[in-house]
Coordinates of C-alpha atoms in Angstrom, one line a residue:
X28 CA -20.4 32.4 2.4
X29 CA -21.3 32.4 6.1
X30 CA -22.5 29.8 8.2
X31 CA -24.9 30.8 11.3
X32 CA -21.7 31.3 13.8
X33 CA -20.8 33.7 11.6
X34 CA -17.5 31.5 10.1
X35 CA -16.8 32.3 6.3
X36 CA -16.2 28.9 4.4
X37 CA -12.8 28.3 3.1
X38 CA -13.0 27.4 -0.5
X39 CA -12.2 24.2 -1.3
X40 CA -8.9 23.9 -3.0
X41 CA -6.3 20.9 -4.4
X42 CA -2.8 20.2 -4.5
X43 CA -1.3 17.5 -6.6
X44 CA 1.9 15.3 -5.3
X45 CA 4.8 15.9 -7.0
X46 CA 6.0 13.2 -9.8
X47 CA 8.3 10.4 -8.6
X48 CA 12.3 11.7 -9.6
X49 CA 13.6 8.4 -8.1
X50 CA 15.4 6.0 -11.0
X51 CA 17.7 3.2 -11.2
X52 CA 20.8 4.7 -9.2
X53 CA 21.1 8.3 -7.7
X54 CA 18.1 9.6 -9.5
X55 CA 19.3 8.5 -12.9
X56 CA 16.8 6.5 -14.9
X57 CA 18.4 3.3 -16.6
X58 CA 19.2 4.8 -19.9
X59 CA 20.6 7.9 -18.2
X60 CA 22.9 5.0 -16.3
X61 CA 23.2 3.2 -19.3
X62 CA 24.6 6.1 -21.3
X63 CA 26.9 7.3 -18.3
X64 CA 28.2 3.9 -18.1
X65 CA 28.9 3.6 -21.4
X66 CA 30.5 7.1 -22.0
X67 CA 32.5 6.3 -19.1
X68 CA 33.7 3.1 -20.1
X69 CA 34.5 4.4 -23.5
X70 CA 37.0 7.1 -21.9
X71 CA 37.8 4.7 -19.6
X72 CA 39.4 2.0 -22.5
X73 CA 40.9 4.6 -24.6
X74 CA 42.6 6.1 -22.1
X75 CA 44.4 2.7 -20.8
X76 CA 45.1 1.6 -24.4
X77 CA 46.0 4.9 -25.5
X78 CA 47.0 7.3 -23.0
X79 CA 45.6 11.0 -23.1
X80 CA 45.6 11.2 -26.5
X81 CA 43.4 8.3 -26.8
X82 CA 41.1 10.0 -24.3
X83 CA 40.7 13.4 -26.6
X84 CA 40.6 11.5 -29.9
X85 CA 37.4 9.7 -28.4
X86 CA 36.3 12.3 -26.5
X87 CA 33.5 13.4 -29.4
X88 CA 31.8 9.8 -28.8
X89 CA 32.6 9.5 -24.8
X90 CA 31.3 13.5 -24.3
X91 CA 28.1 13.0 -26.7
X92 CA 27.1 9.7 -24.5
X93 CA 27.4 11.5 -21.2
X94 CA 26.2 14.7 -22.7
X95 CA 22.6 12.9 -23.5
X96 CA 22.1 11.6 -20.0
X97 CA 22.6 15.3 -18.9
X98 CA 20.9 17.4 -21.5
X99 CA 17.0 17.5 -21.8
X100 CA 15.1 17.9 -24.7
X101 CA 11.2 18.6 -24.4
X102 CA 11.5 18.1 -21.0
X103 CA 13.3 14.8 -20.7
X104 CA 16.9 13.7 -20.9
X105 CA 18.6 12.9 -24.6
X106 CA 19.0 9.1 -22.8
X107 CA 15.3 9.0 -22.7
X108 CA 14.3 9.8 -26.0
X109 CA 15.9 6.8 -27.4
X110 CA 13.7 4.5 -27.0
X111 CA 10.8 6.1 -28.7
X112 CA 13.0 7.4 -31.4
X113 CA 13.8 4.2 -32.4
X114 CA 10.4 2.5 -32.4
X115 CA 8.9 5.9 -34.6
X116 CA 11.2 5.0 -36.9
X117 CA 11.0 1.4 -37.0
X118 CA 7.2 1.8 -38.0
X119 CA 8.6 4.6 -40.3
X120 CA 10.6 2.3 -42.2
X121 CA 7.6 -0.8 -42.1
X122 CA 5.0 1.9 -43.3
X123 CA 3.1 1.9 -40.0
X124 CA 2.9 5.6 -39.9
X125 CA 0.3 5.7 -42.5
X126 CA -2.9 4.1 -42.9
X127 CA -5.7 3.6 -45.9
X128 CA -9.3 2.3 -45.6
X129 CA -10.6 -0.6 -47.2
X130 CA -13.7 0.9 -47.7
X131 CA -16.0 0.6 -49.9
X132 CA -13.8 -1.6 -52.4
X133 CA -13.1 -4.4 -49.4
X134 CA -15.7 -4.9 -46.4
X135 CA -14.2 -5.8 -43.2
X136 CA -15.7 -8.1 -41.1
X137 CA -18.8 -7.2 -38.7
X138 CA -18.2 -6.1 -35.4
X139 CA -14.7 -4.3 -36.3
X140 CA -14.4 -0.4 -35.7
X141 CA -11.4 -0.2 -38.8
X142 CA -9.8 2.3 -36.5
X143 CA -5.9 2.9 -37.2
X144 CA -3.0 1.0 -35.3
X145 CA -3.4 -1.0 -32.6
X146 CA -6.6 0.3 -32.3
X147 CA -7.6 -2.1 -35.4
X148 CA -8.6 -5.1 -32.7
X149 CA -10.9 -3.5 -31.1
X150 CA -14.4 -5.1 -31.5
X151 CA -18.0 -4.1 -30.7
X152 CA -20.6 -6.3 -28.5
X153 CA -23.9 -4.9 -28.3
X154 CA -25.7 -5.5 -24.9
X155 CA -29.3 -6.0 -25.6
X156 CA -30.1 -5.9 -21.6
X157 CA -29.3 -2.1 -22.1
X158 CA -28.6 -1.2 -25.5
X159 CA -25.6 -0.3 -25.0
X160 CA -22.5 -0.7 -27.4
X161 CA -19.5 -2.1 -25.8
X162 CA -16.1 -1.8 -26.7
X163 CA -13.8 -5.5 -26.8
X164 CA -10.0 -5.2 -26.5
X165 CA -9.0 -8.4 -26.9
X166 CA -5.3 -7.7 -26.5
X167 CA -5.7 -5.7 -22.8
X168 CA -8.4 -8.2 -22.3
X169 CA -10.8 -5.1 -21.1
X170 CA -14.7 -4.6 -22.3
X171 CA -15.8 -0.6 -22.3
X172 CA -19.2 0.7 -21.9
X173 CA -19.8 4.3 -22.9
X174 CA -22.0 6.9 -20.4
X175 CA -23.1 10.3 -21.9
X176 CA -23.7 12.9 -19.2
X177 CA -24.7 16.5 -18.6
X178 CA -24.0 18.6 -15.7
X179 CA -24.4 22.2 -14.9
X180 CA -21.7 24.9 -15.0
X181 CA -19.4 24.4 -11.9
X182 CA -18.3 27.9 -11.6
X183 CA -21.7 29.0 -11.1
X184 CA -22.2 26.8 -8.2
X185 CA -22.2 28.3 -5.0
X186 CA -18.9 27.4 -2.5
X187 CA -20.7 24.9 -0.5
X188 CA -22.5 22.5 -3.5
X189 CA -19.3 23.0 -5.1
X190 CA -17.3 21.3 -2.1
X191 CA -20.1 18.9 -1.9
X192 CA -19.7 17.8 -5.3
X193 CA -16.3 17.5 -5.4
X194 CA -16.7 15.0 -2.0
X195 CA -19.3 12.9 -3.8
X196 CA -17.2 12.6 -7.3
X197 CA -14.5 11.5 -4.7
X198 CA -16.8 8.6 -3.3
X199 CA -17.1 7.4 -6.9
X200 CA -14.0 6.0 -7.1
X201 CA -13.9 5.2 -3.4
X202 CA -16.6 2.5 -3.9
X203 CA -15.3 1.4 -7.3
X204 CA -11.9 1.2 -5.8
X205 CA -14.0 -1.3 -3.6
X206 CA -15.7 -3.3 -5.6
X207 CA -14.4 -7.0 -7.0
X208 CA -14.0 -6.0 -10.8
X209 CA -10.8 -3.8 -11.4
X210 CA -12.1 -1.1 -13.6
X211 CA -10.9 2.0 -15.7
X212 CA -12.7 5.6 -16.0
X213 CA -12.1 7.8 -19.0
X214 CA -13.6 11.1 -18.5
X215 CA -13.5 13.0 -21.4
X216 CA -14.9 16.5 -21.8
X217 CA -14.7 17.5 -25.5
X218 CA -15.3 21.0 -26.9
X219 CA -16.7 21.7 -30.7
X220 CA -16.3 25.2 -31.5
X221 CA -20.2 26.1 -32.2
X222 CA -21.3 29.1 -34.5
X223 CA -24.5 29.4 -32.7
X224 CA -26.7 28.7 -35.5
X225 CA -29.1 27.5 -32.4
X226 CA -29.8 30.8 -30.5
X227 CA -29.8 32.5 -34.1
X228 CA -32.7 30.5 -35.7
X229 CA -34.4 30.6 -32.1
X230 CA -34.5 34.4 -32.0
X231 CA -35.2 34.2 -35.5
X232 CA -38.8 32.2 -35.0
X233 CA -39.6 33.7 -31.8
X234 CA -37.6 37.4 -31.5
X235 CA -39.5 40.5 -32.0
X236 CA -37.8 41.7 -35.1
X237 CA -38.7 45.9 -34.6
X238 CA -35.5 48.0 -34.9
X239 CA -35.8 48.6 -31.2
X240 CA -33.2 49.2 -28.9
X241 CA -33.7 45.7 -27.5
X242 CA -33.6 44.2 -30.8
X243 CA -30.5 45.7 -32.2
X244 CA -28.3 44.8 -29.0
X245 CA -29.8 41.2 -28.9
X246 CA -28.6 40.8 -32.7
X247 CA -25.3 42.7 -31.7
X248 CA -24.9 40.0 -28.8
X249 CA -25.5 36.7 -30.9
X250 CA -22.9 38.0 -33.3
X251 CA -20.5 38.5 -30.5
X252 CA -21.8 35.3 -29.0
X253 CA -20.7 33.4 -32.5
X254 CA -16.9 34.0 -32.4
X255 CA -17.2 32.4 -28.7
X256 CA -19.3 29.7 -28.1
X257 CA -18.9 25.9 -28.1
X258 CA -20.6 23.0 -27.7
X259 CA -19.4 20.4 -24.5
X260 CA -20.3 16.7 -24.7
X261 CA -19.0 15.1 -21.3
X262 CA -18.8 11.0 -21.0
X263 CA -17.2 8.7 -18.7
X264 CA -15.8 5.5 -20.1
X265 CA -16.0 2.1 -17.4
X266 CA -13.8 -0.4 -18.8
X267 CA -13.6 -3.6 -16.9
X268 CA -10.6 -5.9 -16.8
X269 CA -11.5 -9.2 -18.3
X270 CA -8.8 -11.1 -15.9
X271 CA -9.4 -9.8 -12.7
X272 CA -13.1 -10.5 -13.6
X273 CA -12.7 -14.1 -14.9
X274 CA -14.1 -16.0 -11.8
X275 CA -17.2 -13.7 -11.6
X276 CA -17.7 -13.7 -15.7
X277 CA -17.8 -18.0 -15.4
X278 CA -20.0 -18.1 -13.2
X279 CA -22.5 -15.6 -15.4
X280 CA -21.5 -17.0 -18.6
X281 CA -18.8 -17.8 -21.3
X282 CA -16.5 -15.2 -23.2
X283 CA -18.0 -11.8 -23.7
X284 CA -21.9 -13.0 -22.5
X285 CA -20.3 -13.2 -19.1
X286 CA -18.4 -10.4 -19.2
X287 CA -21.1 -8.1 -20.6
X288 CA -23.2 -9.4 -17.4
X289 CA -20.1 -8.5 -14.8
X290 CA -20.0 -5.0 -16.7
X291 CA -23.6 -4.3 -16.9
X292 CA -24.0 -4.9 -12.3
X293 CA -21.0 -1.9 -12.5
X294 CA -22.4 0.3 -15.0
X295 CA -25.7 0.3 -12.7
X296 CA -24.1 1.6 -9.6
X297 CA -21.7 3.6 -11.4
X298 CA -24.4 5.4 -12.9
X299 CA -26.3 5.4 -9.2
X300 CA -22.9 7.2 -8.0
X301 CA -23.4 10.0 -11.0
X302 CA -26.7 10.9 -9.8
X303 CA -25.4 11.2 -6.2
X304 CA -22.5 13.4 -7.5
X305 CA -25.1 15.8 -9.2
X306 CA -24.6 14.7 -12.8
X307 CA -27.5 14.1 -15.2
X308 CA -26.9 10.7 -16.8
X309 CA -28.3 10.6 -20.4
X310 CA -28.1 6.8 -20.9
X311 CA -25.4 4.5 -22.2
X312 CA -24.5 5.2 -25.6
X313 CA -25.4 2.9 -28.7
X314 CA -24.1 2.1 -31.8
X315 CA -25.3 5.2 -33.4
X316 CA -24.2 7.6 -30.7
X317 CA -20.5 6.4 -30.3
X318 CA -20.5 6.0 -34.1
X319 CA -21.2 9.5 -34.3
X320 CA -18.5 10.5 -32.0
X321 CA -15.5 8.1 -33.5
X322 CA -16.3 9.5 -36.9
X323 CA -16.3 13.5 -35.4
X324 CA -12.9 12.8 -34.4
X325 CA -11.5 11.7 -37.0
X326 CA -13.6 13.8 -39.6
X327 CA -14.5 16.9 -37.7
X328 CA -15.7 18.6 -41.3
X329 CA -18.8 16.2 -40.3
X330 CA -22.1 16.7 -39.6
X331 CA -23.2 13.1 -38.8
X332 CA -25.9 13.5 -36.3
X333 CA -27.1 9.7 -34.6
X334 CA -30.6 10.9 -33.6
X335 CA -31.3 11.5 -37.3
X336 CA -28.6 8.9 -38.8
X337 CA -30.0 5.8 -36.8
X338 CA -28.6 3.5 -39.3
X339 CA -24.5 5.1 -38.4
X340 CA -22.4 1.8 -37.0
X341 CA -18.7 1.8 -36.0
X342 CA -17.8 -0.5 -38.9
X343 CA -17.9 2.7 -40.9
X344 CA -17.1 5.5 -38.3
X345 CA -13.0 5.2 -38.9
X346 CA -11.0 6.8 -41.0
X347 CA -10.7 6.7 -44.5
X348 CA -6.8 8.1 -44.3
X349 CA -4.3 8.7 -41.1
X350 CA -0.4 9.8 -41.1
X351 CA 1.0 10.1 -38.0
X352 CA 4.1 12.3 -37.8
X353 CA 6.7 12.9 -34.8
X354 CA 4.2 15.5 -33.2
X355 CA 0.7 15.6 -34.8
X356 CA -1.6 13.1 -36.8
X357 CA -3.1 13.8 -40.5
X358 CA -6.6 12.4 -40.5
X359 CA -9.4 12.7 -43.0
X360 CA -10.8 16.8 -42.6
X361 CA -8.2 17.9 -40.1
X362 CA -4.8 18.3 -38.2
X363 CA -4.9 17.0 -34.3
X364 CA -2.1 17.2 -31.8
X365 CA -2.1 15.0 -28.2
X366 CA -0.6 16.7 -25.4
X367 CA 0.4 15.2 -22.5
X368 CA -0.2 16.6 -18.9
X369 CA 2.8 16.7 -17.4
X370 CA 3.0 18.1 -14.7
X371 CA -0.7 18.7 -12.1
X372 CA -0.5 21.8 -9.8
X373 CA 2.0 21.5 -6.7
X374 CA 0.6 24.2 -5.1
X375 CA -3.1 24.4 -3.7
X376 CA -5.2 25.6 -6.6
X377 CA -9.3 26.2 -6.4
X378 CA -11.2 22.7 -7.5
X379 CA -11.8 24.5 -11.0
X380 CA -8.2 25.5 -11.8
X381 CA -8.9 23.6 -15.3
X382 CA -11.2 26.1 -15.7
X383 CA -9.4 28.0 -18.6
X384 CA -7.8 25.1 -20.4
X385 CA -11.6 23.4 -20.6
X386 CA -12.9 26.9 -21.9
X387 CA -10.6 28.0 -24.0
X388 CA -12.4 30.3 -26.7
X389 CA -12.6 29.4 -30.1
X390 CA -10.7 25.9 -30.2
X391 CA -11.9 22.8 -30.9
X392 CA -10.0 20.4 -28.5
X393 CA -10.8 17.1 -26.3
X394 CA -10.1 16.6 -22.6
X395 CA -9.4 13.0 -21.3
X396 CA -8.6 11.9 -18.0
X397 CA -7.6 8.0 -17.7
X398 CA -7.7 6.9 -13.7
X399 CA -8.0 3.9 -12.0
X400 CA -9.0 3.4 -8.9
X401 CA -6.7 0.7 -6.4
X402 CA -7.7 -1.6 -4.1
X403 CA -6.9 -0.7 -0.3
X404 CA -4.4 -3.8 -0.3
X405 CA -2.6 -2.9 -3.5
X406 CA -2.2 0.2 -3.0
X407 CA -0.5 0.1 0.7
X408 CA 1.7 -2.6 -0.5
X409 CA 2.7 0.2 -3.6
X410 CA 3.3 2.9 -1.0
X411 CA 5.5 0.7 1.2
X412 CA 7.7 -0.5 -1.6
X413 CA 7.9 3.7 -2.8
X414 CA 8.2 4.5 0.5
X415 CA 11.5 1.7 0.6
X416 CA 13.2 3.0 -2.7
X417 CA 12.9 6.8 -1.1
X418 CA 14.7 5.7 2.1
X419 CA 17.3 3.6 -0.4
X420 CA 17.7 6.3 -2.4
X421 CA 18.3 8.8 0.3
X422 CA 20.5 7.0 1.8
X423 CA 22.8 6.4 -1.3
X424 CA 22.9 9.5 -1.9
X425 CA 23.9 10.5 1.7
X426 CA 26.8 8.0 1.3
X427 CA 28.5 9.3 -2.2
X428 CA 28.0 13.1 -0.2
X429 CA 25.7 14.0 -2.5
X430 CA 23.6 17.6 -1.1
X431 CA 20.2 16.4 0.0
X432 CA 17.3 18.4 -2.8
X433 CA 14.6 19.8 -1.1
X434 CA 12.3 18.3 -4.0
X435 CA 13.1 14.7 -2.4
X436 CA 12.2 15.6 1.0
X437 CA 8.9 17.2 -0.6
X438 CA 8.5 13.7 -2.5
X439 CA 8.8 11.5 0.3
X440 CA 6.2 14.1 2.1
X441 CA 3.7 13.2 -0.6
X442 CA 4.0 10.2 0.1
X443 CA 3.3 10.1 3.7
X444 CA 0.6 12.6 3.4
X445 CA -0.9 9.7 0.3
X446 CA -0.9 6.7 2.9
X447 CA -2.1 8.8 6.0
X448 CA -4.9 9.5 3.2
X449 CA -5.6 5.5 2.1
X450 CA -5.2 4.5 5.7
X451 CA -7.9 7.2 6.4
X452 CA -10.2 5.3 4.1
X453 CA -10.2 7.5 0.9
X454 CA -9.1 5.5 -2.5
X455 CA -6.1 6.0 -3.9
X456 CA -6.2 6.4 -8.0
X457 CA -4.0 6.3 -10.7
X458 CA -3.9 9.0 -13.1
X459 CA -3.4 10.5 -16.3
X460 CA -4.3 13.5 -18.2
X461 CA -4.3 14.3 -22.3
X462 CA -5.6 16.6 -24.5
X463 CA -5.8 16.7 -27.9
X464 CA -6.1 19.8 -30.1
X465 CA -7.7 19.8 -33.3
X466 CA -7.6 21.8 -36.2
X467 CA -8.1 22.1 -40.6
X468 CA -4.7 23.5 -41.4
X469 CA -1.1 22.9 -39.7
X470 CA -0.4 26.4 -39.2
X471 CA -4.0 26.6 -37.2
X472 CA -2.7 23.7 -35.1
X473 CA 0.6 25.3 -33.9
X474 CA -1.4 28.9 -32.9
X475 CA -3.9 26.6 -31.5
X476 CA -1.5 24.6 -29.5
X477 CA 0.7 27.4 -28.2
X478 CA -2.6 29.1 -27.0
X479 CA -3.7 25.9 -25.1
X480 CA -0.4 25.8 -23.5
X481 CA -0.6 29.3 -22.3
X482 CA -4.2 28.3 -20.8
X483 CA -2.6 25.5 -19.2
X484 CA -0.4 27.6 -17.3
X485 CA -3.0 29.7 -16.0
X486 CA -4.2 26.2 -14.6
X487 CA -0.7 25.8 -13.0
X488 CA -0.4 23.0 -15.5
X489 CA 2.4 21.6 -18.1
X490 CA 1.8 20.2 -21.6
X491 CA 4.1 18.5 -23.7
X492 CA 3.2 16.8 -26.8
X493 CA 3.3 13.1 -26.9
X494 CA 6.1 12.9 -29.4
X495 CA 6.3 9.7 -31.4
X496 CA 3.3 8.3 -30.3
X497 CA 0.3 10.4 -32.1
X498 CA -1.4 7.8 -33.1
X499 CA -1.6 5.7 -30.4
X500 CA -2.5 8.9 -28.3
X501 CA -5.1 10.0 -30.5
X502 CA -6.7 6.4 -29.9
X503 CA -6.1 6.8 -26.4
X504 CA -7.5 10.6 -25.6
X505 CA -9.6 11.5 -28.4
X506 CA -12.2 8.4 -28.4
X507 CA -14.1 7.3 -25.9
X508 CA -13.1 3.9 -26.0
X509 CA -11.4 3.3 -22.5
X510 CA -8.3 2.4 -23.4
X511 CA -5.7 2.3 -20.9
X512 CA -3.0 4.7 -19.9
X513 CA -1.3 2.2 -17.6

């Protein structure tokens, strides 16, 4: 596109920073050093008390220490693994990994969502000031309001209202980064494979059913049409911490009252902000309408619909049975896998480069984004400790002659470019990206896992499943509850 000099407008494009690399000592995180240290020590002792041959008699135990600080599995060192390995089978051994409603031979008490895990806490406060149904965590201390929007398709957007969106988005968490509550935003796009039963019973009633030419290639197309299409429910998810909110919750009220009324003054200018960023805001959602969506989840054989199910409440939208395993979760009607995003483009990709991971054909899958928006304070004090630990670092490993890695120098770039950017007046966020695959049969969910990963390398992305914590995970990306990533 062409502006009236004549000047063609660049389209706008991203670039993510690269993930911090920095750990405890040269690099190392602390169970790589911990390992090391002990593999060392072990070689070390058996060498004095023994001589060489005490040093190759231990060697299988010294060698396998060191060996797991150096060799990565899935991505991450042996070292690192241990720690999760050890808590999945902890609540392997206690039973935690599998879970059994108490419906209908015990009610539970109203205003619980009998979700799975640490999930069980969670409560529900309905706001009668907007009718919306919000989310208590009384363990992160947050309260969660639920926003159910619509927006047209951004590729179809021309280059300028594309750029322009992307600026106003960007302002959204500028001014919530701003405000005096410190709040949370789960966007979560989630995809229903759809077999156009819509378009079919519309032609149906209003098509001009002749045998034409017209007639035979519209029926040829809503075939094709079925194998394809989906149906995308967007929401964003504004949970508010209950702490950093405590003086401005007094002062309206006690307990949840209070906070509901701190909530409630942010959920009005966020949704101001929506409008300004050229979504449609359909209104807070209910009981009903987040009923409907914790029990699609978790049963997506269901056809529980809340505009014709008024009476649907999150007492009974759980499951009824959950096993998690090391790498996917069993729940009710289906098999679902979380996947973590770990790694965000380092090179400057267009503004829709999740295009092909959102519309990935013929999957049935659930796209969350967890980010948080930081304080101008907080997060210039972050970058100058970062930016301390960097020159540390470098210069530790300048002293031990250790060759300088071009990926530090391209760290410690990001991070001059990130406070030139908050100093500049933009908001710095925290981050973090999931998505959850969802199938009826295991062997469906590893064909439809490998195909996501392949669409998120078209996006210049990296998944990795979220192994050991499913569960938690599925909690975490798959509702629309809010809950935190940090």
């Amino acid at each position: 596109m062409a502006d009236d000099a004549g000047i063609v407008a660049e389209e706008p494009t991203v670039r993510f920073a690269r993930r911090s690399s920095r750990g405890l000592l040269l690099g190392f995180s602390a169970p790589r050093v911990v390992a090391i240290g002990a593999g060392l020590g072990i070689g070390v002792v058996a060498l004095a008390l023994w001589g060489a041959a005490g040093l190759i008699v231990a060697a299988p135990v010294w060698l396998t220490l060191v060996a797991t600080a150096l060799v990565r599995v899935g991505g991450r060192p042996d070292a690192e693994w241990a720690g999760v390995a050890g808590e999945f089978a902890l609540r392997s051994a206690t039973g935690q990994l599998e879970y059994r409603s108490r419906l209908p031979v015990r009610a539970r008490p109203t205003g619980t969502l009998a979700l799975a895990g640490d999930a069980a806490a969670l409560r529900v406060h309905l706001d009668d000031a907007t009718g919306a149904a919000m989310i208590h965590d009384p363990h992160r201390e947050t309260l969660t309001a639920v926003l159910s929007v619509s927006h047209p398709a951004f590729v179809l957007l021309d280059r300028d209202d594309r750029a322009a969106r992307v600026a106003r988005w960007g302002r959204v968490f500028a001014a919530l980064a701003q405000s005096d509550a410190s709040v949370t935003l789960q966007v979560m796009e989630a995809t229903v494979p759809d077999p156009a039963t819509g378009e079919e019973e519309w032609y149906a009633a209003n098509g001009v059913h002749d045998g034409s030419f017209a007639d035979l290639r519209y029926r040829e197309l809503l075939a094709q049409a079925r194998l394809a299409a989906g149906a995308h429910r967007s929401t964003i998810s504004l949970s508010l911490d209950l702490r950093s909110a405590a003086r401005a919750s007094r002062r309206s009220g006690k307990g949840l009252v209070g906070g509901a009324e701190v909530l409630r003054a942010t959920m009005t200018a966020l949704v101001d902000l929506a409008r300004q960023a050229g979504l449609r805001v359909q209104g807070w959602l209910g009981e009903a309408e987040l009923a409907a969506l914790v029990r699609g989840a978790y049963d997506p054989a269901s056809l529980l619909d809340p505009r014709r199910d008024a009476g649907a409440n999150l007492t009974h939208a759980g499951p009824l049975a959950l096993s998690e395993r090391w790498d996917h979760v069993r729940h009710d009607s289906g098999y679902s896998s979380v996947l973590w995003v770990a790694e965000w483009p380092r090179i400057d990709v267009p503004v829709d480069f999740l295009h092909p991971l959102v519309f990935a054909p013929g999957i049935r899958r659930t796209l969350s984004i967890v980010a948080r928006p930081v304080a101008t304070s907080a997060a210039l004090r972050e970058i100058r400790r970062e930016k301390t630990e960097a020159v540390s670092d470098m210069a530790q490993k300048r002293r031990v002659g250790q060759i300088a890695e071009l990926a530090d120098a391209r760290e410690y770039e990001d991070l001059l470019a990130r406070e030139r950017s908050v100093v500049s007046g933009h908001a710095d966020v925290e981050f973090a990206g999931f998505v959850v695959v969802t199938s009826p049969t295991l062997d469906a969910l590893e064909a439809a896992r490998d195909a996501l990963r392949r669409a998120a390398a078209q996006a210049a992305c990296e998944l990795r499943p979220l192994y050991g914590r499913q569960a938690e995970g599925f909690a975490l990306a798959a509702l629309p509850l809010g809950r935190s990533a940090f």
